[in-house]
């Protein structure tokens, strides 16, 4: 009976999707690319396109082997299976060598493949919808004339039928992807804020990770007209929880000034913070190559965003934990583990060492609702590679994951999240076990 019920449920879902698609397509009159080539200098276009491809972080998603740039193969685990980033070199058989400018634009901003099927939104075309025509043409010039063609076949997606059918993606695209239209710079108070907004909302596609998603895995907002935009993910991505990038004092960027935020984005570290998880790749492959003007514009724009929850109380440093540890009092849950495993780098006052080991006191990632990022940092370690703007590599050792059991990790993270004025919640043994099993 249970198997029959499951089959009936699947059939009902398929029928519902068919009905939704038919109704949606009946009322939808969509457009595809109308972009025409201009007479811009090809060499200048290629150079500009290379820079824009850096800002768009195309490498992180389309390069699985650094020796084979843009040849694809990077896996993406999505709720219905695994898909792989395609080859986007100008190879005519396996890549995009036979794409016209309109074909390229259809893929980048409209989410439509050359064969007319809809792309999975792992390709952030909903965010790229605001990229202007000139930048799309420059990107096209770079990928056609500045990238080496590589005859490497694409990997087939691992999704079972009927979930592998593409037509539901068309309905999703129509329902949830924004209209491709010119970015409105006039709504921002100055050119710096507008440039930062354009890069964050478009090429940087920051919202694809840092904005919560709805039941259909759509971003709940695509620009700053909503307080949900960049308010933090509501689901882990590859085991990491992207943080709130708005002005919230506890869980956002409210306590980091613009200059430190600029350096955090440019180098992966600032006086009191360091990037982790997928953001390390963003810095390594993308942001470290941004011009100072652009990285400053991005930081300026992010600092202009109001808190997602202005009613949250501000962080206030509390020296009680430091005094207790300094006096030898390690009776608090997890305190002894912290002294033994963490205090040498992050100090008993929780303030770390400027630009070397990040502060734990007041750290937005420490106080986030979901502790999964902290669990993985403690259990797996984390390496912050040297960049153009901060050449030294720093390592959070992975040996803690060997020395500490799941209960130890829960205890020390509870200590960190509730000390020095931090307002994070306690971490349970079950949360640690669930995170380690993923």
Tab-separated table of C-alpha atoms in Angstrom:
chain	number	residue	atom	x	y	z
A	1	UNK	CA	0.000	0.000	0.000
A	2	UNK	CA	2.832	2.377	0.824
A	3	UNK	CA	4.475	1.839	-2.592
A	4	UNK	CA	1.138	2.437	-4.316
A	5	UNK	CA	0.661	5.632	-2.326
A	6	UNK	CA	4.113	6.873	-3.331
A	7	UNK	CA	3.378	6.138	-7.003
A	8	UNK	CA	0.059	8.001	-6.797
A	9	UNK	CA	1.788	10.966	-5.160
A	10	UNK	CA	4.436	11.107	-7.890
A	11	UNK	CA	1.782	10.939	-10.591
A	12	UNK	CA	-0.226	13.718	-8.943
A	13	UNK	CA	2.878	15.904	-8.748
A	14	UNK	CA	3.628	15.282	-12.430
A	15	UNK	CA	0.046	16.096	-13.422
A	16	UNK	CA	0.112	19.247	-11.293
A	17	UNK	CA	3.365	20.357	-12.899
A	18	UNK	CA	1.929	19.758	-16.370
A	19	UNK	CA	-1.146	21.835	-15.547
A	20	UNK	CA	0.962	24.642	-14.048
A	21	UNK	CA	3.220	24.675	-17.090
A	22	UNK	CA	0.336	24.712	-19.573
A	23	UNK	CA	-1.441	27.530	-17.723
A	24	UNK	CA	1.767	29.520	-17.297
A	25	UNK	CA	2.793	29.175	-20.925
A	26	UNK	CA	-0.725	30.086	-22.039
A	27	UNK	CA	-0.465	33.511	-20.407
A	28	UNK	CA	3.242	34.101	-20.914
A	29	UNK	CA	4.649	35.993	-23.834
A	30	UNK	CA	8.367	35.857	-23.157
A	31	UNK	CA	11.265	37.270	-25.117
A	32	UNK	CA	14.693	35.920	-25.821
A	33	UNK	CA	17.846	37.830	-26.596
A	34	UNK	CA	17.714	40.666	-29.092
A	35	UNK	CA	21.326	41.659	-28.461
A	36	UNK	CA	23.245	42.781	-31.540
A	37	UNK	CA	27.053	43.043	-31.876
A	38	UNK	CA	28.517	46.535	-31.738
A	39	UNK	CA	31.625	47.916	-33.378
A	40	UNK	CA	33.721	47.977	-30.202
A	41	UNK	CA	37.418	47.151	-30.524
A	42	UNK	CA	37.780	43.370	-30.210
A	43	UNK	CA	41.039	43.453	-28.259
A	44	UNK	CA	39.581	45.884	-25.735
A	45	UNK	CA	36.414	43.783	-25.490
A	46	UNK	CA	38.396	40.636	-24.751
A	47	UNK	CA	40.406	42.386	-22.032
A	48	UNK	CA	37.265	43.815	-20.482
A	49	UNK	CA	35.528	40.445	-20.725
A	50	UNK	CA	38.383	38.710	-18.939
A	51	UNK	CA	38.057	41.125	-16.031
A	52	UNK	CA	34.262	40.718	-15.938
A	53	UNK	CA	34.597	36.935	-15.995
A	54	UNK	CA	36.793	37.282	-12.908
A	55	UNK	CA	34.187	39.427	-11.178
A	56	UNK	CA	31.507	36.900	-12.127
A	57	UNK	CA	33.619	34.088	-10.625
A	58	UNK	CA	33.080	31.898	-13.692
A	59	UNK	CA	36.171	29.878	-12.734
A	60	UNK	CA	34.778	28.484	-9.482
A	61	UNK	CA	31.793	26.869	-11.185
A	62	UNK	CA	33.211	25.919	-14.574
A	63	UNK	CA	36.738	24.740	-13.736
A	64	UNK	CA	37.166	21.373	-12.022
A	65	UNK	CA	40.831	21.086	-13.052
A	66	UNK	CA	42.984	24.251	-12.852
A	67	UNK	CA	44.971	22.946	-15.842
A	68	UNK	CA	41.768	22.928	-17.927
A	69	UNK	CA	40.145	26.333	-17.355
A	70	UNK	CA	36.425	26.559	-18.094
A	71	UNK	CA	36.191	22.931	-19.263
A	72	UNK	CA	33.395	22.251	-16.763
A	73	UNK	CA	32.849	19.144	-14.668
A	74	UNK	CA	32.236	20.802	-11.298
A	75	UNK	CA	29.426	18.858	-9.543
A	76	UNK	CA	26.411	20.569	-8.005
A	77	UNK	CA	24.278	18.650	-5.545
A	78	UNK	CA	20.690	19.833	-5.922
A	79	UNK	CA	17.580	18.417	-4.214
A	80	UNK	CA	16.766	16.094	-7.133
A	81	UNK	CA	20.268	14.788	-7.898
A	82	UNK	CA	23.638	15.913	-9.249
A	83	UNK	CA	24.331	18.160	-12.210
A	84	UNK	CA	27.716	19.182	-13.635
A	85	UNK	CA	28.842	22.553	-14.897
A	86	UNK	CA	29.272	22.480	-18.685
A	87	UNK	CA	32.321	23.153	-20.810
A	88	UNK	CA	32.201	26.853	-21.728
A	89	UNK	CA	35.410	27.015	-23.747
A	90	UNK	CA	35.030	27.916	-27.454
A	91	UNK	CA	35.350	24.283	-28.538
A	92	UNK	CA	32.728	23.832	-31.298
A	93	UNK	CA	31.772	20.255	-30.334
A	94	UNK	CA	31.724	20.167	-26.539
A	95	UNK	CA	31.852	23.851	-25.633
A	96	UNK	CA	30.181	27.029	-26.837
A	97	UNK	CA	32.262	27.577	-29.974
A	98	UNK	CA	29.188	27.637	-32.211
A	99	UNK	CA	27.229	30.062	-30.008
A	100	UNK	CA	26.265	33.402	-31.504
A	101	UNK	CA	26.164	36.488	-29.305
A	102	UNK	CA	22.414	35.979	-28.931
A	103	UNK	CA	22.884	32.315	-28.003
A	104	UNK	CA	25.387	33.383	-25.353
A	105	UNK	CA	23.082	36.090	-24.020
A	106	UNK	CA	20.157	33.666	-23.908
A	107	UNK	CA	22.195	31.395	-21.640
A	108	UNK	CA	23.713	34.091	-19.426
A	109	UNK	CA	20.744	36.418	-18.821
A	110	UNK	CA	17.694	34.452	-19.947
A	111	UNK	CA	18.582	30.942	-18.746
A	112	UNK	CA	17.958	29.310	-22.142
A	113	UNK	CA	20.337	26.835	-23.787
A	114	UNK	CA	21.119	26.890	-27.489
A	115	UNK	CA	18.748	23.956	-28.008
A	116	UNK	CA	15.921	25.929	-26.376
A	117	UNK	CA	15.811	24.026	-23.082
A	118	UNK	CA	15.979	25.905	-19.795
A	119	UNK	CA	19.152	25.822	-17.731
A	120	UNK	CA	19.119	24.672	-14.139
A	121	UNK	CA	19.272	27.792	-11.932
A	122	UNK	CA	22.565	26.554	-10.487
A	123	UNK	CA	23.613	28.866	-13.330
A	124	UNK	CA	22.665	32.172	-11.650
A	125	UNK	CA	20.919	33.661	-14.672
A	126	UNK	CA	18.206	35.208	-12.449
A	127	UNK	CA	20.943	37.387	-10.906
A	128	UNK	CA	22.675	37.991	-14.227
A	129	UNK	CA	19.447	39.471	-15.637
A	130	UNK	CA	20.672	42.964	-14.662
A	131	UNK	CA	24.029	42.743	-16.479
A	132	UNK	CA	24.088	45.413	-19.187
A	133	UNK	CA	24.411	44.701	-22.904
A	134	UNK	CA	27.964	46.033	-23.155
A	135	UNK	CA	29.215	43.698	-20.439
A	136	UNK	CA	27.501	40.677	-21.992
A	137	UNK	CA	29.178	41.440	-25.308
A	138	UNK	CA	32.559	41.764	-23.589
A	139	UNK	CA	32.094	38.433	-21.815
A	140	UNK	CA	31.179	36.828	-25.136
A	141	UNK	CA	34.281	38.260	-26.804
A	142	UNK	CA	36.471	36.888	-24.020
A	143	UNK	CA	35.029	33.381	-24.066
A	144	UNK	CA	35.171	33.248	-27.860
A	145	UNK	CA	38.632	34.772	-28.372
A	146	UNK	CA	40.432	34.841	-25.022
A	147	UNK	CA	39.860	31.283	-23.778
A	148	UNK	CA	41.595	28.194	-25.124
A	149	UNK	CA	39.156	25.703	-26.718
A	150	UNK	CA	39.214	22.341	-24.950
A	151	UNK	CA	37.582	19.276	-26.516
A	152	UNK	CA	36.404	17.792	-23.228
A	153	UNK	CA	32.962	16.134	-23.162
A	154	UNK	CA	30.380	17.306	-20.675
A	155	UNK	CA	29.337	15.026	-17.838
A	156	UNK	CA	25.765	13.773	-17.853
A	157	UNK	CA	23.522	14.816	-14.993
A	158	UNK	CA	22.598	12.176	-12.412
A	159	UNK	CA	18.868	12.768	-12.065
A	160	UNK	CA	16.264	10.028	-12.381
A	161	UNK	CA	13.302	10.307	-14.720
A	162	UNK	CA	10.747	11.930	-14.463
A	163	UNK	CA	12.609	14.532	-12.393
A	164	UNK	CA	15.135	14.839	-15.218
A	165	UNK	CA	12.543	16.326	-17.582
A	166	UNK	CA	13.417	19.871	-18.572
A	167	UNK	CA	9.969	21.380	-19.154
A	168	UNK	CA	9.281	22.028	-15.440
A	169	UNK	CA	12.403	24.212	-15.463
A	170	UNK	CA	10.759	26.376	-18.089
A	171	UNK	CA	7.804	26.932	-15.787
A	172	UNK	CA	10.205	27.728	-12.951
A	173	UNK	CA	12.092	30.220	-15.104
A	174	UNK	CA	8.892	31.961	-16.158
A	175	UNK	CA	7.522	32.122	-12.626
A	176	UNK	CA	10.625	33.058	-10.681
A	177	UNK	CA	13.336	34.555	-12.886
A	178	UNK	CA	13.310	38.372	-13.148
A	179	UNK	CA	12.803	40.094	-16.458
A	180	UNK	CA	15.996	41.005	-18.298
A	181	UNK	CA	16.136	44.787	-18.203
A	182	UNK	CA	18.612	47.610	-17.827
A	183	UNK	CA	20.024	48.158	-14.355
A	184	UNK	CA	18.527	51.283	-12.785
A	185	UNK	CA	21.492	53.224	-11.406
A	186	UNK	CA	19.419	56.375	-10.851
A	187	UNK	CA	17.756	55.027	-7.709
A	188	UNK	CA	21.064	55.139	-5.815
A	189	UNK	CA	22.410	58.325	-4.208
A	190	UNK	CA	25.814	58.321	-5.924
A	191	UNK	CA	27.869	56.570	-8.595
A	192	UNK	CA	29.886	54.508	-6.093
A	193	UNK	CA	26.789	53.003	-4.483
A	194	UNK	CA	25.257	52.337	-7.902
A	195	UNK	CA	28.401	50.580	-9.149
A	196	UNK	CA	28.540	48.449	-6.024
A	197	UNK	CA	24.861	47.555	-6.349
A	198	UNK	CA	25.343	46.600	-10.008
A	199	UNK	CA	28.266	44.304	-9.195
A	200	UNK	CA	26.655	42.703	-6.127
A	201	UNK	CA	23.247	42.149	-7.706
A	202	UNK	CA	24.575	41.131	-11.121
A	203	UNK	CA	28.021	39.765	-11.917
A	204	UNK	CA	28.827	39.010	-8.275
A	205	UNK	CA	25.486	37.148	-7.928
A	206	UNK	CA	25.885	37.446	-4.157
A	207	UNK	CA	22.176	36.853	-3.657
A	208	UNK	CA	22.395	33.320	-5.038
A	209	UNK	CA	24.132	32.255	-1.811
A	210	UNK	CA	23.330	34.965	0.734
A	211	UNK	CA	19.571	35.401	0.148
A	212	UNK	CA	17.025	32.940	1.619
A	213	UNK	CA	15.127	30.756	-0.830
A	214	UNK	CA	11.476	29.834	-1.127
A	215	UNK	CA	9.860	26.415	-1.365
A	216	UNK	CA	10.666	26.246	-5.090
A	217	UNK	CA	14.342	27.083	-4.383
A	218	UNK	CA	13.858	30.570	-5.806
A	219	UNK	CA	15.658	33.518	-4.245
A	220	UNK	CA	13.129	35.437	-2.168
A	221	UNK	CA	14.509	38.770	-3.404
A	222	UNK	CA	16.833	39.920	-6.173
A	223	UNK	CA	17.611	43.458	-5.059
A	224	UNK	CA	17.575	45.788	-2.079
A	225	UNK	CA	13.899	46.704	-2.381
A	226	UNK	CA	13.355	43.832	0.071
A	227	UNK	CA	14.952	43.395	3.506
A	228	UNK	CA	15.244	39.693	2.670
A	229	UNK	CA	17.884	40.433	0.053
A	230	UNK	CA	21.318	39.296	1.318
A	231	UNK	CA	19.848	38.561	4.765
A	232	UNK	CA	21.610	35.184	4.896
A	233	UNK	CA	20.887	31.728	3.557
A	234	UNK	CA	18.185	29.550	5.106
A	235	UNK	CA	19.859	26.335	3.933
A	236	UNK	CA	23.503	25.205	3.978
A	237	UNK	CA	25.453	25.200	0.711
A	238	UNK	CA	28.001	22.371	0.536
A	239	UNK	CA	27.945	22.187	4.319
A	240	UNK	CA	28.424	25.929	4.918
A	241	UNK	CA	25.880	28.569	5.883
A	242	UNK	CA	26.337	31.849	3.957
A	243	UNK	CA	25.969	34.718	6.406
A	244	UNK	CA	23.815	37.823	6.502
A	245	UNK	CA	25.480	40.629	4.496
A	246	UNK	CA	23.169	43.391	5.699
A	247	UNK	CA	23.706	45.869	8.532
A	248	UNK	CA	22.592	43.669	11.428
A	249	UNK	CA	24.854	44.130	14.444
A	250	UNK	CA	24.767	40.544	15.710
A	251	UNK	CA	24.534	38.391	12.595
A	252	UNK	CA	25.422	40.788	9.780
A	253	UNK	CA	28.052	43.343	8.799
A	254	UNK	CA	26.954	46.042	11.207
A	255	UNK	CA	30.134	45.909	13.319
A	256	UNK	CA	32.685	45.898	10.498
A	257	UNK	CA	33.636	49.266	9.013
A	258	UNK	CA	33.885	49.842	5.269
A	259	UNK	CA	37.684	49.722	5.111
A	260	UNK	CA	37.856	46.386	6.951
A	261	UNK	CA	35.023	45.003	4.818
A	262	UNK	CA	36.913	46.067	1.700
A	263	UNK	CA	40.015	44.200	2.890
A	264	UNK	CA	37.959	41.155	3.905
A	265	UNK	CA	36.515	40.918	0.390
A	266	UNK	CA	39.803	41.727	-1.334
A	267	UNK	CA	42.122	39.489	0.698
A	268	UNK	CA	39.921	37.084	2.672
A	269	UNK	CA	40.840	38.652	6.008
A	270	UNK	CA	40.483	41.876	7.952
A	271	UNK	CA	41.477	43.017	11.417
A	272	UNK	CA	38.880	40.832	13.143
A	273	UNK	CA	37.336	38.529	10.520
A	274	UNK	CA	38.237	35.861	7.952
A	275	UNK	CA	36.274	34.193	5.164
A	276	UNK	CA	35.422	30.489	5.226
A	277	UNK	CA	33.691	27.812	3.176
A	278	UNK	CA	32.772	28.666	-0.385
A	279	UNK	CA	33.694	32.306	0.172
A	280	UNK	CA	37.362	31.317	0.123
A	281	UNK	CA	37.001	30.328	-3.543
A	282	UNK	CA	35.207	33.583	-4.294
A	283	UNK	CA	38.166	35.544	-2.916
A	284	UNK	CA	40.784	33.256	-4.511
A	285	UNK	CA	39.196	33.130	-7.972
A	286	UNK	CA	37.365	36.421	-8.165
A	287	UNK	CA	37.460	39.271	-5.672
A	288	UNK	CA	41.214	39.512	-5.218
A	289	UNK	CA	41.410	40.513	-8.901
A	290	UNK	CA	38.885	43.349	-8.587
A	291	UNK	CA	40.177	46.885	-8.972
A	292	UNK	CA	40.367	48.925	-5.792
A	293	UNK	CA	37.618	51.161	-7.172
A	294	UNK	CA	35.269	48.217	-7.672
A	295	UNK	CA	36.043	46.467	-4.378
A	296	UNK	CA	35.489	49.761	-2.575
A	297	UNK	CA	32.170	50.199	-4.386
A	298	UNK	CA	31.046	46.708	-3.347
A	299	UNK	CA	31.950	47.360	0.295
A	300	UNK	CA	30.304	50.791	0.166
A	301	UNK	CA	27.076	49.321	-1.204
A	302	UNK	CA	26.954	46.481	1.336
A	303	UNK	CA	27.455	48.948	4.169
A	304	UNK	CA	24.489	50.946	2.857
A	305	UNK	CA	22.062	48.058	3.436
A	306	UNK	CA	19.732	48.393	6.406
A	307	UNK	CA	19.543	45.571	8.978
A	308	UNK	CA	17.224	42.713	8.108
A	309	UNK	CA	15.978	42.773	11.697
A	310	UNK	CA	16.510	46.249	13.203
A	311	UNK	CA	14.895	45.112	16.476
A	312	UNK	CA	17.793	42.782	17.327
A	313	UNK	CA	19.839	44.134	20.235
A	314	UNK	CA	23.401	45.245	19.467
A	315	UNK	CA	26.426	43.217	20.451
A	316	UNK	CA	27.959	44.415	23.721
A	317	UNK	CA	31.300	42.931	24.747
A	318	UNK	CA	31.264	41.229	28.165
A	319	UNK	CA	34.620	40.730	29.884
A	320	UNK	CA	33.303	38.179	32.392
A	321	UNK	CA	34.413	35.178	30.335
A	322	UNK	CA	37.911	36.577	29.909
A	323	UNK	CA	38.232	37.217	33.645
A	324	UNK	CA	37.005	33.712	34.496
A	325	UNK	CA	39.422	32.011	32.116
A	326	UNK	CA	42.330	34.212	33.172
A	327	UNK	CA	41.700	33.278	36.802
A	328	UNK	CA	41.699	29.567	35.977
A	329	UNK	CA	37.927	29.107	36.208
A	330	UNK	CA	37.009	26.629	33.468
A	331	UNK	CA	33.778	25.375	35.034
A	332	UNK	CA	31.529	26.690	32.248
A	333	UNK	CA	30.429	24.100	29.686
A	334	UNK	CA	33.158	23.749	27.067
A	335	UNK	CA	35.551	26.190	28.775
A	336	UNK	CA	38.264	23.604	29.471
A	337	UNK	CA	38.191	22.446	25.832
A	338	UNK	CA	38.445	26.052	24.665
A	339	UNK	CA	41.467	26.683	26.870
A	340	UNK	CA	43.154	23.522	25.641
A	341	UNK	CA	42.336	23.790	21.918
A	342	UNK	CA	41.388	27.360	20.962
A	343	UNK	CA	42.718	30.013	23.336
A	344	UNK	CA	46.294	30.016	22.008
A	345	UNK	CA	45.093	31.530	18.718
A	346	UNK	CA	41.767	33.177	19.600
A	347	UNK	CA	42.836	34.256	23.122
A	348	UNK	CA	40.946	34.063	26.393
A	349	UNK	CA	39.306	37.402	25.593
A	350	UNK	CA	37.926	35.975	22.326
A	351	UNK	CA	39.418	38.835	20.299
A	352	UNK	CA	42.025	36.851	18.356
A	353	UNK	CA	44.981	38.553	16.675
A	354	UNK	CA	44.440	41.324	14.149
A	355	UNK	CA	44.541	40.136	10.512
A	356	UNK	CA	45.826	36.714	11.608
A	357	UNK	CA	43.320	34.795	13.748
A	358	UNK	CA	39.753	36.130	13.646
A	359	UNK	CA	37.892	37.342	16.699
A	360	UNK	CA	35.186	35.043	18.037
A	361	UNK	CA	33.625	37.718	20.209
A	362	UNK	CA	30.955	39.523	18.212
A	363	UNK	CA	31.621	37.444	15.099
A	364	UNK	CA	28.418	37.253	12.986
A	365	UNK	CA	29.156	33.688	11.813
A	366	UNK	CA	29.538	32.610	15.452
A	367	UNK	CA	26.121	34.017	16.351
A	368	UNK	CA	24.187	32.719	13.330
A	369	UNK	CA	21.096	30.622	14.036
A	370	UNK	CA	22.487	27.553	12.290
A	371	UNK	CA	25.885	26.421	13.694
A	372	UNK	CA	26.774	24.104	10.783
A	373	UNK	CA	29.626	26.313	9.523
A	374	UNK	CA	31.257	26.318	12.950
A	375	UNK	CA	30.865	22.559	13.251
A	376	UNK	CA	32.646	22.042	9.943
A	377	UNK	CA	35.419	24.533	10.720
A	378	UNK	CA	36.181	22.742	13.987
A	379	UNK	CA	35.881	19.228	12.579
A	380	UNK	CA	37.520	19.793	9.173
A	381	UNK	CA	39.719	22.831	9.673
A	382	UNK	CA	40.020	25.663	7.178
A	383	UNK	CA	42.870	27.090	5.087
A	384	UNK	CA	43.000	30.728	4.062
A	385	UNK	CA	45.346	30.979	1.091
A	386	UNK	CA	47.569	33.965	0.502
A	387	UNK	CA	46.245	36.460	-2.041
A	388	UNK	CA	47.591	39.444	-3.942
A	389	UNK	CA	46.684	41.703	-1.045
A	390	UNK	CA	47.651	39.419	1.883
A	391	UNK	CA	50.335	36.945	0.907
A	392	UNK	CA	50.502	34.801	4.047
A	393	UNK	CA	48.536	31.544	4.283
A	394	UNK	CA	46.831	30.817	7.616
A	395	UNK	CA	45.417	27.485	8.708
A	396	UNK	CA	42.768	26.406	11.161
A	397	UNK	CA	44.078	22.862	11.872
A	398	UNK	CA	41.950	19.846	11.036
A	399	UNK	CA	43.442	17.840	13.898
A	400	UNK	CA	40.702	19.108	16.231
A	401	UNK	CA	38.307	16.861	14.336
A	402	UNK	CA	40.472	13.922	15.370
A	403	UNK	CA	41.024	14.916	19.003
A	404	UNK	CA	37.479	16.087	19.756
A	405	UNK	CA	34.419	13.868	19.687
A	406	UNK	CA	30.948	15.107	18.744
A	407	UNK	CA	30.046	15.983	22.345
A	408	UNK	CA	33.296	17.936	22.746
A	409	UNK	CA	32.519	19.929	19.594
A	410	UNK	CA	28.997	20.682	20.823
A	411	UNK	CA	30.362	21.811	24.189
A	412	UNK	CA	33.138	24.077	22.914
A	413	UNK	CA	30.872	25.668	20.301
A	414	UNK	CA	28.232	26.313	22.944
A	415	UNK	CA	30.924	28.026	25.011
A	416	UNK	CA	32.051	30.178	22.078
A	417	UNK	CA	28.500	31.096	21.018
A	418	UNK	CA	27.468	32.192	24.523
A	419	UNK	CA	30.640	33.917	25.803
A	420	UNK	CA	32.030	37.512	25.650
A	421	UNK	CA	28.547	38.876	24.961
A	422	UNK	CA	27.808	36.549	22.023
A	423	UNK	CA	24.110	35.807	21.697
A	424	UNK	CA	24.213	32.535	19.778
A	425	UNK	CA	22.229	29.514	20.901
A	426	UNK	CA	23.675	26.398	22.498
A	427	UNK	CA	24.746	23.607	20.144
A	428	UNK	CA	23.303	20.142	20.726
A	429	UNK	CA	24.992	16.793	20.260
A	430	UNK	CA	22.361	15.930	17.650
A	431	UNK	CA	23.194	19.031	15.587
A	432	UNK	CA	26.854	18.054	15.509
A	433	UNK	CA	26.118	14.444	14.615
A	434	UNK	CA	23.761	15.511	11.814
A	435	UNK	CA	26.342	17.931	10.380
A	436	UNK	CA	29.159	15.371	10.518
A	437	UNK	CA	27.014	12.767	8.772
A	438	UNK	CA	26.335	14.979	5.733
